[in-house]
PDB file of C-alpha atoms in Angstrom:
ATOM      1  CA  MET A   1      20.693  17.417  -0.749  1.00 88.00           C
ATOM      2  CA  ARG A   2      18.036  16.321  -3.218  1.00 93.00           C
ATOM      3  CA  PRO A   3      14.570  15.185  -2.112  1.00 96.00           C
ATOM      4  CA  LEU A   4      13.506  11.628  -2.894  1.00 97.00           C
ATOM      5  CA  VAL A   5       9.802  11.531  -3.681  1.00 97.00           C
ATOM      6  CA  VAL A   6       7.658   8.407  -4.093  1.00 97.00           C
ATOM      7  CA  THR A   7       4.416   8.444  -6.095  1.00 97.00           C
ATOM      8  CA  GLN A   8       2.251   5.384  -5.614  1.00 96.00           C
ATOM      9  CA  PHE A   9      -1.255   4.169  -6.445  1.00 97.00           C
ATOM     10  CA  LEU A  10      -2.777   2.307  -3.471  1.00 97.00           C
ATOM     11  CA  THR A  11      -5.973   0.487  -2.597  1.00 97.00           C
ATOM     12  CA  LEU A  12      -7.638   1.135   0.754  1.00 97.00           C
ATOM     13  CA  ASP A  13      -5.948  -1.993   2.117  1.00 95.00           C
ATOM     14  CA  GLY A  14      -2.526  -0.896   0.897  1.00 94.00           C
ATOM     15  CA  VAL A  15      -2.109  -2.989  -2.268  1.00 95.00           C
ATOM     16  CA  ALA A  16       0.102  -1.432  -4.950  1.00 95.00           C
ATOM     17  CA  GLN A  17       0.270  -4.317  -7.436  1.00 94.00           C
ATOM     18  CA  GLY A  18      -0.945  -4.114 -11.034  1.00 93.00           C
ATOM     19  CA  PRO A  19      -2.871  -0.833 -10.932  1.00 95.00           C
ATOM     20  CA  GLY A  20      -2.799  -0.172 -14.671  1.00 92.00           C
ATOM     21  CA  GLY A  21      -4.070  -3.343 -16.341  1.00 92.00           C
ATOM     22  CA  PRO A  22      -4.929  -7.056 -15.979  1.00 94.00           C
ATOM     23  CA  GLU A  23      -1.588  -8.244 -17.371  1.00 91.00           C
ATOM     24  CA  GLU A  24       0.616  -5.582 -15.801  1.00 91.00           C
ATOM     25  CA  ASP A  25       1.802  -7.742 -12.892  1.00 91.00           C
ATOM     26  CA  THR A  26       0.274 -11.184 -12.356  1.00 93.00           C
ATOM     27  CA  SER A  27       3.059 -12.494 -10.122  1.00 91.00           C
ATOM     28  CA  GLY A  28       1.874 -14.527  -7.163  1.00 93.00           C
ATOM     29  CA  GLY A  29      -1.333 -15.324  -9.041  1.00 95.00           C
ATOM     30  CA  PHE A  30      -2.590 -11.734  -8.753  1.00 94.00           C
ATOM     31  CA  SER A  31      -5.816 -11.459 -10.756  1.00 95.00           C
ATOM     32  CA  HIS A  32      -7.144  -7.968  -9.985  1.00 96.00           C
ATOM     33  CA  GLY A  33      -4.918  -5.844 -12.214  1.00 95.00           C
ATOM     34  CA  GLY A  34      -6.395  -2.633 -13.604  1.00 96.00           C
ATOM     35  CA  TRP A  35      -8.176  -1.504 -10.448  1.00 97.00           C
ATOM     36  CA  VAL A  36      -7.170   2.144 -11.035  1.00 97.00           C
ATOM     37  CA  VAL A  37      -8.829   2.448 -14.443  1.00 96.00           C
ATOM     38  CA  PRO A  38     -12.509   2.923 -13.440  1.00 96.00           C
ATOM     39  CA  HIS A  39     -11.536   5.714 -11.036  1.00 97.00           C
ATOM     40  CA  PHE A  40      -9.063   7.687 -13.147  1.00 95.00           C
ATOM     41  CA  ASP A  41     -10.214  11.141 -14.255  1.00 95.00           C
ATOM     42  CA  ASP A  42      -8.835  14.334 -15.796  1.00 94.00           C
ATOM     43  CA  PRO A  43      -8.119  16.216 -12.517  1.00 94.00           C
ATOM     44  CA  MET A  44      -6.109  13.240 -11.296  1.00 95.00           C
ATOM     45  CA  GLY A  45      -4.160  13.161 -14.539  1.00 94.00           C
ATOM     46  CA  GLN A  46      -3.440  16.877 -14.271  1.00 95.00           C
ATOM     47  CA  GLN A  47      -2.094  16.472 -10.743  1.00 95.00           C
ATOM     48  CA  ILE A  48       0.168  13.619 -11.836  1.00 95.00           C
ATOM     49  CA  GLU A  49       1.480  15.770 -14.698  1.00 95.00           C
ATOM     50  CA  ALA A  50       2.252  18.548 -12.206  1.00 95.00           C
ATOM     51  CA  TRP A  51       4.144  16.096 -10.012  1.00 96.00           C
ATOM     52  CA  PHE A  52       6.191  14.832 -12.954  1.00 95.00           C
ATOM     53  CA  ALA A  53       7.201  18.401 -13.796  1.00 92.00           C
ATOM     54  CA  GLY A  54       9.405  18.559 -10.696  1.00 93.00           C
ATOM     55  CA  ALA A  55      11.519  15.521 -11.579  1.00 95.00           C
ATOM     56  CA  GLN A  56      15.164  15.840 -12.458  1.00 95.00           C
ATOM     57  CA  ASP A  57      15.572  12.100 -12.821  1.00 95.00           C
ATOM     58  CA  PHE A  58      13.826   8.848 -11.962  1.00 97.00           C
ATOM     59  CA  LEU A  59      14.586   5.821  -9.825  1.00 97.00           C
ATOM     60  CA  LEU A  60      12.771   2.640 -10.865  1.00 96.00           C
ATOM     61  CA  GLY A  61      12.631  -0.967  -9.756  1.00 93.00           C
ATOM     62  CA  ARG A  62      12.951  -3.729 -12.335  1.00 93.00           C
ATOM     63  CA  GLY A  63       9.235  -4.475 -12.671  1.00 91.00           C
ATOM     64  CA  THR A  64       8.161  -0.863 -13.131  1.00 93.00           C
ATOM     65  CA  TYR A  65      11.089  -0.201 -15.463  1.00 94.00           C
ATOM     66  CA  GLU A  66      10.009  -3.064 -17.741  1.00 93.00           C
ATOM     67  CA  ILE A  67       6.374  -1.887 -17.717  1.00 92.00           C
ATOM     68  CA  PHE A  68       7.377   1.704 -18.480  1.00 94.00           C
ATOM     69  CA  ALA A  69       9.991   0.736 -21.096  1.00 94.00           C
ATOM     70  CA  ALA A  70       7.420  -1.305 -23.014  1.00 92.00           C
ATOM     71  CA  TRP A  71       5.104   1.690 -23.384  1.00 89.00           C
ATOM     72  CA  TRP A  72       6.554   5.157 -22.876  1.00 93.00           C
ATOM     73  CA  PRO A  73       9.323   5.146 -25.533  1.00 92.00           C
ATOM     74  CA  LYS A  74       6.560   4.718 -28.138  1.00 90.00           C
ATOM     75  CA  ALA A  75       4.464   7.589 -26.790  1.00 87.00           C
ATOM     76  CA  PRO A  76       4.637  10.973 -28.545  1.00 84.00           C
ATOM     77  CA  THR A  77       6.279  13.575 -26.333  1.00 79.00           C
ATOM     78  CA  GLU A  78       5.069  16.805 -27.950  1.00 83.00           C
ATOM     79  CA  ASP A  79       1.763  17.109 -26.088  1.00 85.00           C
ATOM     80  CA  ASP A  80       2.421  14.717 -23.201  1.00 91.00           C
ATOM     81  CA  PRO A  81       4.535  16.087 -20.335  1.00 92.00           C
ATOM     82  CA  ILE A  82       4.762  12.665 -18.672  1.00 94.00           C
ATOM     83  CA  ALA A  83       6.098  11.013 -21.832  1.00 93.00           C
ATOM     84  CA  ARG A  84       8.479  13.924 -22.358  1.00 94.00           C
ATOM     85  CA  ALA A  85       9.864  13.650 -18.827  1.00 94.00           C
ATOM     86  CA  LEU A  86      10.272   9.881 -18.896  1.00 95.00           C
ATOM     87  CA  ASN A  87      11.863   9.843 -22.347  1.00 94.00           C
ATOM     88  CA  THR A  88      14.263  12.743 -21.872  1.00 94.00           C
ATOM     89  CA  LYS A  89      15.413  12.581 -18.236  1.00 95.00           C
ATOM     90  CA  PRO A  90      17.839  10.102 -16.626  1.00 96.00           C
ATOM     91  CA  LYS A  91      16.435   6.850 -15.272  1.00 97.00           C
ATOM     92  CA  HIS A  92      18.308   4.847 -12.613  1.00 97.00           C
ATOM     93  CA  VAL A  93      17.198   1.207 -12.550  1.00 96.00           C
ATOM     94  CA  ALA A  94      17.604  -1.016  -9.489  1.00 95.00           C
ATOM     95  CA  SER A  95      17.722  -4.697 -10.437  1.00 92.00           C
ATOM     96  CA  ARG A  96      19.544  -7.851  -9.382  1.00 90.00           C
ATOM     97  CA  THR A  97      18.573  -9.711 -12.568  1.00 91.00           C
ATOM     98  CA  LEU A  98      18.798  -7.323 -15.525  1.00 91.00           C
ATOM     99  CA  GLN A  99      22.125  -7.326 -17.353  1.00 90.00           C
ATOM    100  CA  SER A 100      21.389  -4.263 -19.483  1.00 91.00           C
ATOM    101  CA  VAL A 101      18.736  -1.613 -20.124  1.00 94.00           C
ATOM    102  CA  ASP A 102      17.855  -0.348 -23.614  1.00 93.00           C
ATOM    103  CA  TRP A 103      15.655   2.690 -22.934  1.00 95.00           C
ATOM    104  CA  GLU A 104      17.541   5.837 -23.849  1.00 94.00           C
ATOM    105  CA  GLY A 105      18.736   7.645 -20.730  1.00 95.00           C
ATOM    106  CA  ALA A 106      18.449   4.565 -18.500  1.00 96.00           C
ATOM    107  CA  ARG A 107      21.310   2.996 -16.582  1.00 96.00           C
ATOM    108  CA  LEU A 108      21.590   0.098 -14.167  1.00 96.00           C
ATOM    109  CA  ILE A 109      22.572   0.935 -10.606  1.00 95.00           C
ATOM    110  CA  GLU A 110      25.815  -0.804  -9.733  1.00 89.00           C
ATOM    111  CA  GLY A 111      26.553  -2.146  -6.288  1.00 90.00           C
ATOM    112  CA  ASP A 112      24.362  -1.651  -3.246  1.00 93.00           C
ATOM    113  CA  VAL A 113      21.170   0.233  -4.111  1.00 95.00           C
ATOM    114  CA  VAL A 114      20.960   2.001  -0.734  1.00 96.00           C
ATOM    115  CA  ASP A 115      24.499   3.351  -1.067  1.00 95.00           C
ATOM    116  CA  ALA A 116      23.804   4.395  -4.661  1.00 95.00           C
ATOM    117  CA  VAL A 117      20.623   6.234  -3.727  1.00 96.00           C
ATOM    118  CA  ARG A 118      22.352   8.003  -0.854  1.00 96.00           C
ATOM    119  CA  ALA A 119      24.950   9.245  -3.339  1.00 95.00           C
ATOM    120  CA  LEU A 120      22.241  10.439  -5.739  1.00 94.00           C
ATOM    121  CA  LYS A 121      20.465  12.291  -2.929  1.00 95.00           C
ATOM    122  CA  ALA A 122      23.711  13.934  -1.851  1.00 94.00           C
ATOM    123  CA  SER A 123      24.139  15.622  -5.237  1.00 89.00           C
ATOM    124  CA  ASP A 124      22.605  18.965  -6.166  1.00 87.00           C
ATOM    125  CA  GLY A 125      19.480  19.234  -8.254  1.00 88.00           C
ATOM    126  CA  GLY A 126      15.759  18.633  -8.403  1.00 92.00           C
ATOM    127  CA  GLU A 127      13.586  15.771  -7.281  1.00 96.00           C
ATOM    128  CA  LEU A 128      14.659  12.154  -7.549  1.00 97.00           C
ATOM    129  CA  GLN A 129      11.293  10.516  -8.230  1.00 97.00           C
ATOM    130  CA  VAL A 130      10.185   6.928  -7.701  1.00 97.00           C
ATOM    131  CA  HIS A 131       7.011   5.824  -9.479  1.00 96.00           C
ATOM    132  CA  GLY A 132       5.450   2.456  -8.716  1.00 91.00           C
ATOM    133  CA  SER A 133       8.307   0.100  -7.768  1.00 92.00           C
ATOM    134  CA  PRO A 134       6.773  -1.053  -4.449  1.00 90.00           C
ATOM    135  CA  GLY A 135       9.607  -3.475  -3.665  1.00 90.00           C
ATOM    136  CA  LEU A 136      12.260  -0.826  -4.201  1.00 93.00           C
ATOM    137  CA  THR A 137      10.204   1.665  -2.204  1.00 93.00           C
ATOM    138  CA  GLN A 138      10.104  -0.714   0.761  1.00 92.00           C
ATOM    139  CA  THR A 139      13.903  -0.907   0.652  1.00 93.00           C
ATOM    140  CA  LEU A 140      14.135   2.884   0.586  1.00 94.00           C
ATOM    141  CA  LEU A 141      11.655   3.251   3.456  1.00 92.00           C
ATOM    142  CA  VAL A 142      13.607   0.807   5.618  1.00 91.00           C
ATOM    143  CA  ALA A 143      16.763   2.853   4.927  1.00 92.00           C
ATOM    144  CA  ASP A 144      14.910   6.102   5.781  1.00 92.00           C
ATOM    145  CA  LEU A 145      15.694   7.615   2.380  1.00 95.00           C
ATOM    146  CA  VAL A 146      12.174   8.741   1.397  1.00 96.00           C
ATOM    147  CA  ASP A 147      11.432  12.424   1.991  1.00 96.00           C
ATOM    148  CA  GLU A 148       7.929  12.635   0.561  1.00 97.00           C
ATOM    149  CA  LEU A 149       5.082  10.248  -0.275  1.00 98.00           C
ATOM    150  CA  ARG A 150       2.515  11.146  -2.924  1.00 98.00           C
ATOM    151  CA  LEU A 151      -0.208   8.571  -2.517  1.00 98.00           C
ATOM    152  CA  ILE A 152      -3.328   8.231  -4.626  1.00 98.00           C
ATOM    153  CA  ILE A 153      -5.668   6.040  -2.602  1.00 98.00           C
ATOM    154  CA  PHE A 154      -8.504   4.380  -4.503  1.00 98.00           C
ATOM    155  CA  PRO A 155     -11.863   3.209  -3.069  1.00 98.00           C
ATOM    156  CA  VAL A 156     -11.014  -0.458  -3.619  1.00 97.00           C
ATOM    157  CA  THR A 157     -10.044  -3.365  -1.334  1.00 97.00           C
ATOM    158  CA  LEU A 158      -8.360  -6.448  -2.792  1.00 97.00           C
ATOM    159  CA  GLY A 159      -7.162  -8.558   0.119  1.00 95.00           C
ATOM    160  CA  THR A 160      -4.137  -9.896  -1.746  1.00 94.00           C
ATOM    161  CA  GLY A 161      -1.244  -8.410  -3.692  1.00 94.00           C
ATOM    162  CA  LYS A 162       2.011  -6.586  -3.126  1.00 92.00           C
ATOM    163  CA  ARG A 163       1.720  -3.886  -0.496  1.00 91.00           C
ATOM    164  CA  LEU A 164       3.651  -0.653  -0.185  1.00 90.00           C
ATOM    165  CA  PHE A 165       4.294  -0.980   3.545  1.00 88.00           C
ATOM    166  CA  GLY A 166       5.621  -4.457   4.211  1.00 77.00           C
ATOM    167  CA  GLU A 167       7.387  -6.097   7.110  1.00 74.00           C
ATOM    168  CA  GLY A 168      10.441  -4.164   8.179  1.00 74.00           C
ATOM    169  CA  THR A 169       9.002  -0.735   7.369  1.00 83.00           C
ATOM    170  CA  ARG A 170      10.837   1.770   9.531  1.00 85.00           C
ATOM    171  CA  PRO A 171       8.657   3.383  12.233  1.00 90.00           C
ATOM    172  CA  GLY A 172       8.313   7.080  11.520  1.00 90.00           C
ATOM    173  CA  GLY A 173       6.034  10.075  11.521  1.00 94.00           C
ATOM    174  CA  TRP A 174       4.613  11.657   8.367  1.00 96.00           C
ATOM    175  CA  ARG A 175       3.040  15.106   8.046  1.00 97.00           C
ATOM    176  CA  LEU A 176       0.100  15.559   5.688  1.00 98.00           C
ATOM    177  CA  THR A 177       0.875  18.602   3.533  1.00 97.00           C
ATOM    178  CA  SER A 178      -1.959  18.381   0.986  1.00 97.00           C
ATOM    179  CA  SER A 179      -5.031  16.298   0.242  1.00 97.00           C
ATOM    180  CA  THR A 180      -7.641  16.382  -2.480  1.00 96.00           C
ATOM    181  CA  GLY A 181     -10.616  14.157  -3.217  1.00 96.00           C
ATOM    182  CA  THR A 182     -11.823  13.347  -6.719  1.00 96.00           C
ATOM    183  CA  ALA A 183     -15.326  12.837  -8.060  1.00 96.00           C
ATOM    184  CA  THR A 184     -14.542   9.122  -8.458  1.00 96.00           C
ATOM    185  CA  GLY A 185     -13.779   8.682  -4.763  1.00 96.00           C
ATOM    186  CA  ALA A 186      -9.970   8.672  -4.859  1.00 97.00           C
ATOM    187  CA  LEU A 187      -7.809  10.669  -2.447  1.00 98.00           C
ATOM    188  CA  LEU A 188      -4.584  12.393  -3.511  1.00 98.00           C
ATOM    189  CA  CYS A 189      -2.444  12.844  -0.409  1.00 97.00           C
ATOM    190  CA  THR A 190       1.048  14.227   0.034  1.00 98.00           C
ATOM    191  CA  TYR A 191       3.054  13.386   3.149  1.00 98.00           C
ATOM    192  CA  GLN A 192       6.480  14.640   4.189  1.00 97.00           C
ATOM    193  CA  ARG A 193       8.825  12.835   6.557  1.00 94.00           C
ATOM    194  CA  ALA A 194       8.347  14.155  10.084  1.00 93.00           C
ATOM    195  CA  GLY A 195      10.869  12.383  12.279  1.00 89.00           C
ATOM    196  CA  ASP A 196      10.183   9.690  14.838  1.00 90.00           C
ATOM    197  CA  VAL A 197       6.817   8.315  15.873  1.00 91.00           C
ATOM    198  CA  ASP A 198       5.099  10.370  18.590  1.00 91.00           C
ATOM    199  CA  THR A 199       3.083   8.411  21.136  1.00 91.00           C
ATOM    200  CA  GLY A 200       0.863   9.244  24.067  1.00 89.00           C
ATOM    201  CA  THR A 201      -1.890   7.927  26.310  1.00 89.00           C
ATOM    202  CA  MET A 202      -5.595   8.404  25.662  1.00 85.00           C
ATOM    203  CA  THR A 203      -7.606   9.032  28.843  1.00 83.00           C
ATOM    204  CA  PRO A 204     -11.380   8.605  29.261  1.00 82.00           C
ATOM    205  CA  GLU A 205     -11.761  12.367  29.600  1.00 76.00           C
ATOM    206  CA  GLN A 206     -10.387  12.811  26.060  1.00 70.00           C
ATOM    207  CA  VAL A 207     -12.856  10.446  24.415  1.00 66.00           C
TER     208      VAL A 207
END
């Protein structure tokens, strides 16, 4: 069984839309794109490179696929491990609207995406990684297919925009396995799936 790992940039209020630039995703009238840029630094980039190193293949939603496909095929791979991984490893694209994909190594998922991802997870191999793709990630969370969340949380609140955890998110527990703060105020947190939600009662003596 292969682990499915999601890497996502988030604001403090859970927005995942348009982190990389003003024109990256303006759907819904979103006008705050590029909120990651002032807080990105070298240690963060090094951690992201280390995460990419564990990928055997990638699972992308339509929006993130189109953003990635417009940039990464043009990037030199010799000294860039992220470009090398994205350009040389298989990419599975979940879309109801695309008829074809042109990026070398990419293929459209046929049929039900949940069934297809279950089949991918059931095979042997390394990590199946999701980057960005908040809509697809919500679908995977509802189906309880996500094994690990790698969240980079930025010291920004936006109030509007697509959120990672939307309505219908499956209740569940997550165990924090690592956390690191950066000089720019971001938090890099890794969570692993930890079963059902645990509840209890807080008494005055415990406060």
